[in-house]
Amino acid sequence: MARQAKPLTDTAIKALKPKADRYRVSDTSGLLLEVMPSGSKIWRYRYQLHGVRQPSLTIGPYPEISLAAARKQRDEWAALVARGESPKRAVQAAKAEKLNTVAAFAAEWLAEQLPGKSASYQKTMQRIMDKDVLPWLGGMPLADVKPADVLELCDRIKSRGSPKMALLSRNVLKRMYDYAIARQMVESNPAAALVARFIASEESRTRVLSASEIGQVLRAVYTSDIRRPLKLALHLLAITMVRKTELTAARWDEIDMDAGIWDIPAERMKKDQPHRVYLSRQAKELLQELHSLSGRSVYLFPSSRGTEDRPISHSTLNQAVRALSLDVQHFVLHDFRRTASTHLHEMGHPSDAIEKTLAHKIVGIKGVYNRAQYAEQRQTILQAWADFVQAQIDGAKVVPLFRSA
């Protein structure tokens, strides 16, 4: 005959002392008290369903949940088991019902997302929710929100002259619904159905990332789940100032690591003129790691599909950026070049040398007579730019950049 557990008492519970390892003490009918090394005590319920042992369910901490309350919860779950029903599913359903509205779920989501973030980030997120999202959508059931509801919210924000805030609100909702989908609270994301550029946009030819946005983009790259070579590619694209296709089709025989030079042949340049990139210290570090990952290929970024040695598709980096769900308005990869030019001009670097670094043709009569290549100035410019970008990434001290992922 199986040995019956002796029912617990409050006196016996209070006498339980922590040990080096956590241990469990049984009450009756599957109720357990787990004593942690820290001294805290947690009620749990252990049961079988259809003859199969199930993971124990947590009831909560003692003494916040008394012995009597723990037994009451055990009895309720035991009744479900007796009917062949899963108490775990009942717990999930109760939680879903509790978090049924946008407002209730948003509160839990923010409690999960905000700790550890900067004060300005927390303030912005809370302001978006309190000023716009919750007054308009807060009372709606989470699963009932449709793209039209999100669009109407964005239109209301735009009507007061705040298109950027409208887009940011859409992005916040998109991230919140991604979180809800992952936790099986809803099946679709109403914000994801709205294309960002239809909410608010800047002209592509005028978009320049601020210093903080540079850091935001690249920190998002390094903390994402995209493949490590693609992370290195996006960082290299930012600091070498080349065009995307010039990087994605790059070959190892174009690069002289000892001399710190990358010579791009004319046939891969937009203007059919060869272009030399002077490698910064950071670029060389990225290339060294990249070579350890893809050095067997003739390409810096070989395709992972098929057996043929060929570079990644020209759209691969665009797809990687779209996967980041950035809260940076209307960002495209070509913005890196315009951003570099703008900040370098503001730093006081000579315009002609910057244009040469970008492989731009110097126009007008000045271009006809100016045959200078500005080698030393271009070296200085690319190192200064790589240092500037690194400073923006390091500003938040979020992630080590050169550790393998």
CSV table of C-alpha atoms in Angstrom, one decimal:
chain,number,residue,atom,x,y,z
A,1,MET,CA,0.0,0.0,0.0
A,2,ALA,CA,1.3,3.5,-0.9
A,3,ARG,CA,2.4,5.6,2.0
A,4,GLN,CA,0.0,8.4,2.7
A,5,ALA,CA,1.4,11.9,3.0
A,6,LYS,CA,0.8,13.5,6.4
A,7,PRO,CA,-1.2,16.7,6.0
A,8,LEU,CA,0.8,19.9,6.6
A,9,THR,CA,0.1,22.5,9.3
A,10,ASP,CA,1.1,26.1,9.5
A,11,THR,CA,3.4,25.2,12.4
A,12,ALA,CA,5.1,22.5,10.3
A,13,ILE,CA,5.4,24.8,7.3
A,14,LYS,CA,7.0,27.6,9.4
A,15,ALA,CA,9.5,25.1,10.8
A,16,LEU,CA,10.8,24.2,7.3
A,17,LYS,CA,14.3,25.5,6.8
A,18,PRO,CA,16.1,26.1,3.4
A,19,LYS,CA,18.7,23.7,2.2
A,20,ALA,CA,21.5,24.0,-0.4
A,21,ASP,CA,19.1,22.6,-3.0
A,22,ARG,CA,15.4,23.2,-3.2
A,23,TYR,CA,13.1,20.4,-1.9
A,24,ARG,CA,9.4,19.5,-1.8
A,25,VAL,CA,7.2,18.6,1.1
A,26,SER,CA,3.8,16.9,0.3
A,27,ASP,CA,0.5,17.9,1.8
A,28,THR,CA,-2.3,15.6,0.4
A,29,SER,CA,-3.9,14.8,-3.0
A,30,GLY,CA,-1.0,16.2,-5.1
A,31,LEU,CA,-0.5,19.5,-3.1
A,32,LEU,CA,3.2,20.2,-2.6
A,33,LEU,CA,5.2,23.0,-0.9
A,34,GLU,CA,8.5,23.7,-2.5
A,35,VAL,CA,11.2,25.2,-0.3
A,36,MET,CA,13.8,27.2,-2.2
A,37,PRO,CA,17.4,27.8,-1.1
A,38,SER,CA,16.5,31.4,-0.6
A,39,GLY,CA,13.9,30.4,2.0
A,40,SER,CA,10.9,31.2,0.0
A,41,LYS,CA,8.1,28.6,-0.2
A,42,ILE,CA,6.0,27.9,-3.3
A,43,TRP,CA,2.7,25.9,-3.5
A,44,ARG,CA,2.5,23.6,-6.5
A,45,TYR,CA,0.0,21.0,-7.7
A,46,ARG,CA,1.2,17.7,-9.1
A,47,TYR,CA,-1.3,15.5,-11.1
A,48,GLN,CA,-1.8,12.9,-13.7
A,49,LEU,CA,-4.2,13.3,-16.7
A,50,HIS,CA,-5.4,10.2,-18.5
A,51,GLY,CA,-2.8,8.2,-16.6
A,52,VAL,CA,0.1,10.5,-17.7
A,53,ARG,CA,2.2,12.5,-15.3
A,54,GLN,CA,1.9,16.2,-16.1
A,55,PRO,CA,4.2,19.1,-15.2
A,56,SER,CA,3.3,20.6,-11.9
A,57,LEU,CA,1.2,23.7,-11.8
A,58,THR,CA,2.2,26.7,-9.6
A,59,ILE,CA,-0.4,28.0,-7.2
A,60,GLY,CA,1.7,30.7,-5.6
A,61,PRO,CA,3.9,31.7,-2.6
A,62,TYR,CA,3.3,30.9,1.0
A,63,PRO,CA,2.3,32.7,3.3
A,64,GLU,CA,0.7,35.1,0.7
A,65,ILE,CA,-1.4,32.0,-0.3
A,66,SER,CA,-2.4,30.3,2.9
A,67,LEU,CA,-2.6,26.5,3.4
A,68,ALA,CA,-6.4,26.7,3.2
A,69,ALA,CA,-6.4,28.7,0.0
A,70,ALA,CA,-3.8,26.4,-1.6
A,71,ARG,CA,-6.0,23.4,-0.7
A,72,LYS,CA,-9.0,25.1,-2.2
A,73,GLN,CA,-7.2,25.7,-5.5
A,74,ARG,CA,-6.0,22.1,-5.5
A,75,ASP,CA,-9.5,20.8,-5.0
A,76,GLU,CA,-10.8,22.9,-7.9
A,77,TRP,CA,-8.1,21.6,-10.2
A,78,ALA,CA,-8.5,18.0,-9.0
A,79,ALA,CA,-12.2,18.3,-9.9
A,80,LEU,CA,-11.2,19.2,-13.5
A,81,VAL,CA,-8.8,16.3,-13.6
A,82,ALA,CA,-11.5,13.9,-12.4
A,83,ARG,CA,-13.6,15.1,-15.4
A,84,GLY,CA,-10.7,14.4,-17.7
A,85,GLU,CA,-10.1,18.2,-18.3
A,86,SER,CA,-6.7,19.9,-18.2
A,87,PRO,CA,-6.2,22.4,-15.3
A,88,LYS,CA,-3.3,23.9,-17.2
A,89,ARG,CA,-5.7,24.9,-20.0
A,90,ALA,CA,-8.1,26.3,-17.5
A,91,VAL,CA,-5.3,28.5,-16.1
A,92,GLN,CA,-4.4,29.7,-19.6
A,93,ALA,CA,-8.1,30.5,-20.4
A,94,ALA,CA,-8.5,32.4,-17.1
A,95,LYS,CA,-5.4,34.4,-17.9
A,96,ALA,CA,-6.6,35.1,-21.4
A,97,GLU,CA,-10.0,36.2,-20.0
A,98,LYS,CA,-8.3,38.5,-17.5
A,99,LEU,CA,-6.1,40.0,-20.3
A,100,ASN,CA,-9.0,40.2,-22.8
A,101,THR,CA,-8.9,43.9,-23.5
A,102,VAL,CA,-6.2,45.9,-25.2
A,103,ALA,CA,-5.7,47.9,-22.0
A,104,ALA,CA,-5.2,44.9,-19.8
A,105,PHE,CA,-2.9,43.2,-22.2
A,106,ALA,CA,-0.9,46.4,-22.8
A,107,ALA,CA,-0.3,46.8,-19.1
A,108,GLU,CA,1.2,43.3,-18.9
A,109,TRP,CA,3.2,43.8,-22.1
A,110,LEU,CA,4.7,47.1,-20.8
A,111,ALA,CA,5.5,45.5,-17.5
A,112,GLU,CA,7.5,42.9,-19.4
A,113,GLN,CA,9.1,45.3,-21.9
A,114,LEU,CA,10.0,48.5,-20.0
A,115,PRO,CA,12.3,47.3,-17.1
A,116,GLY,CA,15.9,47.9,-17.9
A,117,LYS,CA,15.1,50.4,-20.7
A,118,SER,CA,16.2,54.1,-20.6
A,119,ALA,CA,14.0,56.6,-18.9
A,120,SER,CA,13.2,58.4,-22.2
A,121,TYR,CA,12.2,55.1,-23.8
A,122,GLN,CA,9.9,54.2,-21.0
A,123,LYS,CA,8.4,57.7,-21.0
A,124,THR,CA,7.8,57.6,-24.8
A,125,MET,CA,6.1,54.1,-24.7
A,126,GLN,CA,3.9,55.1,-21.8
A,127,ARG,CA,2.9,58.4,-23.5
A,128,ILE,CA,1.9,56.5,-26.7
A,129,MET,CA,-0.3,54.2,-24.7
A,130,ASP,CA,-1.8,56.7,-22.4
A,131,LYS,CA,-2.4,59.6,-24.9
A,132,ASP,CA,-3.4,57.7,-28.0
A,133,VAL,CA,-3.7,53.9,-28.0
A,134,LEU,CA,-5.7,53.3,-24.8
A,135,PRO,CA,-8.2,56.1,-25.1
A,136,TRP,CA,-9.1,54.8,-28.6
A,137,LEU,CA,-8.6,51.1,-28.4
A,138,GLY,CA,-8.2,50.3,-24.7
A,139,GLY,CA,-11.7,49.0,-24.0
A,140,MET,CA,-11.8,46.7,-27.1
A,141,PRO,CA,-11.2,43.0,-26.8
A,142,LEU,CA,-7.7,42.3,-27.9
A,143,ALA,CA,-8.7,39.8,-30.6
A,144,ASP,CA,-11.4,42.1,-32.0
A,145,VAL,CA,-9.1,44.9,-33.1
A,146,LYS,CA,-9.0,45.1,-36.9
A,147,PRO,CA,-6.5,46.9,-39.3
A,148,ALA,CA,-9.2,49.5,-39.9
A,149,ASP,CA,-9.2,50.3,-36.2
A,150,VAL,CA,-5.4,50.8,-36.1
A,151,LEU,CA,-5.6,52.9,-39.3
A,152,GLU,CA,-8.3,55.1,-37.8
A,153,LEU,CA,-6.1,55.6,-34.7
A,154,CYS,CA,-3.2,56.6,-36.9
A,155,ASP,CA,-5.4,59.0,-38.9
A,156,ARG,CA,-6.6,60.7,-35.7
A,157,ILE,CA,-3.0,61.2,-34.7
A,158,LYS,CA,-2.0,62.6,-38.1
A,159,SER,CA,-5.0,64.9,-38.1
A,160,ARG,CA,-3.3,66.9,-35.2
A,161,GLY,CA,-0.2,67.2,-37.3
A,162,SER,CA,1.9,64.3,-35.8
A,163,PRO,CA,2.6,61.9,-38.7
A,164,LYS,CA,5.7,60.5,-37.0
A,165,MET,CA,3.8,59.8,-33.8
A,166,ALA,CA,1.2,58.0,-35.9
A,167,LEU,CA,3.8,55.7,-37.4
A,168,LEU,CA,5.4,55.2,-34.0
A,169,SER,CA,2.0,54.2,-32.5
A,170,ARG,CA,1.5,51.7,-35.3
A,171,ASN,CA,5.0,50.2,-34.7
A,172,VAL,CA,4.3,49.9,-30.9
A,173,LEU,CA,1.0,48.1,-31.6
A,174,LYS,CA,2.7,45.8,-34.1
A,175,ARG,CA,5.3,44.8,-31.5
A,176,MET,CA,2.6,44.3,-28.9
A,177,TYR,CA,0.5,42.1,-31.1
A,178,ASP,CA,3.6,40.1,-32.1
A,179,TYR,CA,4.0,39.4,-28.4
A,180,ALA,CA,0.4,38.4,-28.1
A,181,ILE,CA,0.6,36.0,-31.1
A,182,ALA,CA,3.7,34.4,-29.6
A,183,ARG,CA,1.7,33.7,-26.4
A,184,GLN,CA,-1.3,32.4,-28.3
A,185,MET,CA,-3.6,35.3,-27.2
A,186,VAL,CA,-4.5,36.3,-30.7
A,187,GLU,CA,-4.1,34.8,-34.2
A,188,SER,CA,-3.3,37.9,-36.3
A,189,ASN,CA,-1.6,41.2,-36.0
A,190,PRO,CA,-3.9,44.1,-37.1
A,191,ALA,CA,-1.0,46.6,-37.1
A,192,ALA,CA,1.2,44.5,-39.4
A,193,ALA,CA,-1.4,44.8,-42.2
A,194,LEU,CA,-0.7,48.6,-42.4
A,195,VAL,CA,2.3,49.5,-44.6
A,196,ALA,CA,4.5,52.0,-42.8
A,197,ARG,CA,5.0,54.3,-45.8
A,198,PHE,CA,1.2,54.7,-46.2
A,199,ILE,CA,1.0,56.1,-42.6
A,200,ALA,CA,3.9,58.5,-42.7
A,201,SER,CA,7.1,58.9,-44.7
A,202,GLU,CA,10.0,61.1,-45.5
A,203,GLU,CA,11.2,61.6,-49.1
A,204,SER,CA,13.8,58.9,-49.6
A,205,ARG,CA,16.3,61.3,-51.0
A,206,THR,CA,16.3,63.5,-47.9
A,207,ARG,CA,16.2,60.8,-45.1
A,208,VAL,CA,19.2,61.1,-42.8
A,209,LEU,CA,19.5,59.1,-39.6
A,210,SER,CA,20.3,61.0,-36.4
A,211,ALA,CA,23.2,59.9,-34.3
A,212,SER,CA,20.9,58.2,-31.9
A,213,GLU,CA,19.1,56.4,-34.7
A,214,ILE,CA,22.4,55.1,-36.1
A,215,GLY,CA,23.0,53.4,-32.7
A,216,GLN,CA,19.4,52.2,-32.5
A,217,VAL,CA,19.5,50.5,-35.9
A,218,LEU,CA,22.8,48.7,-35.4
A,219,ARG,CA,22.0,47.7,-31.8
A,220,ALA,CA,18.8,46.2,-33.2
A,221,VAL,CA,20.9,44.4,-35.8
A,222,TYR,CA,23.2,42.8,-33.2
A,223,THR,CA,20.5,41.8,-30.8
A,224,SER,CA,18.3,40.2,-33.5
A,225,ASP,CA,18.1,36.6,-34.6
A,226,ILE,CA,19.4,37.1,-38.1
A,227,ARG,CA,22.5,35.2,-39.2
A,228,ARG,CA,25.8,36.5,-37.9
A,229,PRO,CA,27.3,37.1,-41.4
A,230,LEU,CA,24.3,39.4,-42.2
A,231,LYS,CA,24.9,41.3,-39.0
A,232,LEU,CA,28.5,41.9,-40.1
A,233,ALA,CA,27.3,42.9,-43.5
A,234,LEU,CA,24.9,45.5,-42.2
A,235,HIS,CA,27.6,47.0,-40.0
A,236,LEU,CA,30.1,47.0,-42.9
A,237,LEU,CA,27.6,48.7,-45.1
A,238,ALA,CA,27.2,51.4,-42.5
A,239,ILE,CA,30.9,52.2,-42.1
A,240,THR,CA,32.4,51.6,-45.6
A,241,MET,CA,29.9,53.9,-47.3
A,242,VAL,CA,29.6,51.6,-50.3
A,243,ARG,CA,26.3,50.7,-52.1
A,244,LYS,CA,24.5,47.6,-51.1
A,245,THR,CA,25.2,45.7,-54.3
A,246,GLU,CA,28.9,46.6,-54.1
A,247,LEU,CA,29.1,44.9,-50.8
A,248,THR,CA,26.9,41.8,-51.3
A,249,ALA,CA,28.9,40.7,-54.4
A,250,ALA,CA,32.3,41.4,-52.9
A,251,ARG,CA,35.1,38.9,-53.4
A,252,TRP,CA,37.9,38.1,-51.0
A,253,ASP,CA,40.5,38.6,-53.8
A,254,GLU,CA,39.4,42.3,-53.9
A,255,ILE,CA,40.6,42.8,-50.3
A,256,ASP,CA,44.2,43.3,-49.1
A,257,MET,CA,44.0,43.1,-45.3
A,258,ASP,CA,47.6,43.9,-44.8
A,259,ALA,CA,47.4,47.1,-46.7
A,260,GLY,CA,43.9,47.8,-45.4
A,261,ILE,CA,42.5,48.3,-48.9
A,262,TRP,CA,39.4,47.0,-50.7
A,263,ASP,CA,39.5,47.6,-54.5
A,264,ILE,CA,36.1,47.2,-56.2
A,265,PRO,CA,36.4,46.6,-59.9
A,266,ALA,CA,34.8,48.9,-62.4
A,267,GLU,CA,32.2,46.3,-63.6
A,268,ARG,CA,30.6,46.3,-60.2
A,269,MET,CA,30.5,50.1,-59.7
A,270,LYS,CA,27.5,52.2,-60.7
A,271,LYS,CA,29.7,54.6,-62.8
A,272,ASP,CA,31.8,51.9,-64.3
A,273,GLN,CA,34.9,53.2,-62.6
A,274,PRO,CA,37.0,51.2,-60.1
A,275,HIS,CA,36.7,52.4,-56.5
A,276,ARG,CA,39.1,52.0,-53.6
A,277,VAL,CA,37.8,51.7,-50.0
A,278,TYR,CA,40.3,52.4,-47.2
A,279,LEU,CA,39.5,50.0,-44.4
A,280,SER,CA,39.0,51.4,-41.0
A,281,ARG,CA,40.2,49.5,-37.9
A,282,GLN,CA,36.5,48.4,-37.3
A,283,ALA,CA,36.1,47.2,-40.9
A,284,LYS,CA,39.2,45.0,-40.7
A,285,GLU,CA,37.9,43.5,-37.4
A,286,LEU,CA,34.6,42.7,-39.0
A,287,LEU,CA,36.3,41.2,-42.1
A,288,GLN,CA,38.5,39.0,-40.0
A,289,GLU,CA,35.6,37.5,-38.2
A,290,LEU,CA,33.7,37.2,-41.5
A,291,HIS,CA,36.6,35.3,-43.1
A,292,SER,CA,36.4,32.8,-40.3
A,293,LEU,CA,32.8,32.2,-41.2
A,294,SER,CA,32.9,32.3,-45.0
A,295,GLY,CA,36.5,32.1,-45.9
A,296,ARG,CA,36.1,28.9,-48.0
A,297,SER,CA,34.0,30.8,-50.5
A,298,VAL,CA,35.4,33.3,-53.0
A,299,TYR,CA,32.7,35.7,-51.8
A,300,LEU,CA,32.4,37.6,-48.5
A,301,PHE,CA,28.7,36.7,-48.3
A,302,PRO,CA,28.1,33.3,-50.0
A,303,SER,CA,24.6,32.2,-50.5
A,304,SER,CA,23.4,29.4,-48.1
A,305,ARG,CA,21.2,28.0,-50.8
A,306,GLY,CA,22.3,25.3,-53.2
A,307,THR,CA,25.8,23.9,-53.8
A,308,GLU,CA,27.0,26.6,-56.3
A,309,ASP,CA,29.4,29.2,-54.8
A,310,ARG,CA,27.6,32.4,-55.4
A,311,PRO,CA,26.9,35.6,-53.4
A,312,ILE,CA,23.7,36.3,-51.5
A,313,SER,CA,20.8,37.8,-53.3
A,314,HIS,CA,20.7,41.6,-53.6
A,315,SER,CA,17.5,41.6,-51.6
A,316,THR,CA,18.9,39.5,-48.7
A,317,LEU,CA,20.0,42.5,-46.6
A,318,ASN,CA,16.7,44.3,-47.2
A,319,GLN,CA,14.8,41.2,-45.9
A,320,ALA,CA,17.1,41.1,-42.9
A,321,VAL,CA,16.3,44.7,-42.1
A,322,ARG,CA,12.5,44.2,-42.5
A,323,ALA,CA,12.8,41.3,-40.0
A,324,LEU,CA,14.1,43.7,-37.3
A,325,SER,CA,10.7,45.6,-36.9
A,326,LEU,CA,12.6,48.8,-36.4
A,327,ASP,CA,10.9,51.8,-34.8
A,328,VAL,CA,13.0,54.0,-37.1
A,329,GLN,CA,10.7,55.8,-39.5
A,330,HIS,CA,11.0,54.9,-43.2
A,331,PHE,CA,14.6,53.6,-42.9
A,332,VAL,CA,16.1,52.0,-46.0
A,333,LEU,CA,19.7,50.8,-46.4
A,334,HIS,CA,20.7,53.5,-48.8
A,335,ASP,CA,20.1,56.0,-46.0
A,336,PHE,CA,23.5,54.9,-44.6
A,337,ARG,CA,25.3,56.7,-47.4
A,338,ARG,CA,23.3,59.9,-47.1
A,339,THR,CA,23.6,59.8,-43.4
A,340,ALA,CA,27.4,59.4,-43.6
A,341,SER,CA,27.8,62.3,-46.0
A,342,THR,CA,25.6,64.6,-43.9
A,343,HIS,CA,27.4,63.9,-40.6
A,344,LEU,CA,30.9,64.0,-42.1
A,345,HIS,CA,30.1,67.4,-43.7
A,346,GLU,CA,28.9,68.6,-40.3
A,347,MET,CA,32.2,67.4,-38.8
A,348,GLY,CA,34.0,69.6,-41.2
A,349,HIS,CA,35.6,67.1,-43.5
A,350,PRO,CA,36.3,68.4,-47.0
A,351,SER,CA,33.4,68.0,-49.4
A,352,ASP,CA,35.4,66.7,-52.4
A,353,ALA,CA,37.0,64.0,-50.4
A,354,ILE,CA,33.7,62.9,-49.0
A,355,GLU,CA,32.3,62.7,-52.5
A,356,LYS,CA,35.2,60.6,-53.6
A,357,THR,CA,34.8,58.3,-50.6
A,358,LEU,CA,31.2,57.8,-51.8
A,359,ALA,CA,32.4,57.1,-55.3
A,360,HIS,CA,30.4,60.2,-56.5
A,361,LYS,CA,31.5,62.1,-59.6
A,362,ILE,CA,32.4,65.7,-58.9
A,363,VAL,CA,30.2,67.6,-61.2
A,364,GLY,CA,30.8,70.8,-63.1
A,365,ILE,CA,34.0,72.6,-64.2
A,366,LYS,CA,35.5,71.7,-60.8
A,367,GLY,CA,35.1,68.0,-61.7
A,368,VAL,CA,36.7,68.4,-65.1
A,369,TYR,CA,39.9,69.8,-63.6
A,370,ASN,CA,40.0,68.0,-60.3
A,371,ARG,CA,41.8,64.6,-60.8
A,372,ALA,CA,42.8,64.3,-57.2
A,373,GLN,CA,42.0,61.0,-55.4
A,374,TYR,CA,42.3,62.3,-51.8
A,375,ALA,CA,43.8,59.0,-50.6
A,376,GLU,CA,45.0,60.3,-47.2
A,377,GLN,CA,41.8,62.3,-46.6
A,378,ARG,CA,39.6,59.3,-47.5
A,379,GLN,CA,41.5,57.1,-45.0
A,380,THR,CA,40.9,59.8,-42.3
A,381,ILE,CA,37.2,60.1,-43.3
A,382,LEU,CA,36.5,56.4,-43.2
A,383,GLN,CA,38.2,55.9,-39.8
A,384,ALA,CA,36.5,59.0,-38.4
A,385,TRP,CA,33.1,57.7,-39.6
A,386,ALA,CA,33.7,54.2,-38.3
A,387,ASP,CA,34.6,55.7,-34.9
A,388,PHE,CA,31.5,57.9,-34.9
A,389,VAL,CA,29.3,54.9,-35.7
A,390,GLN,CA,30.9,52.9,-33.0
A,391,ALA,CA,30.4,55.6,-30.5
A,392,GLN,CA,26.6,55.6,-31.3
A,393,ILE,CA,26.4,51.8,-30.9
A,394,ASP,CA,28.4,51.9,-27.6
A,395,GLY,CA,26.3,54.7,-26.2
A,396,ALA,CA,23.7,52.4,-24.7
A,397,LYS,CA,26.2,49.6,-23.9
A,398,VAL,CA,23.7,47.0,-24.9
A,399,VAL,CA,25.7,44.3,-26.7
A,400,PRO,CA,29.3,43.4,-27.4
A,401,LEU,CA,29.7,43.7,-31.2
A,402,PHE,CA,32.5,41.3,-32.0
A,403,ARG,CA,31.5,38.3,-30.0
A,404,SER,CA,30.3,35.3,-32.0
A,405,ALA,CA,26.6,34.8,-32.1
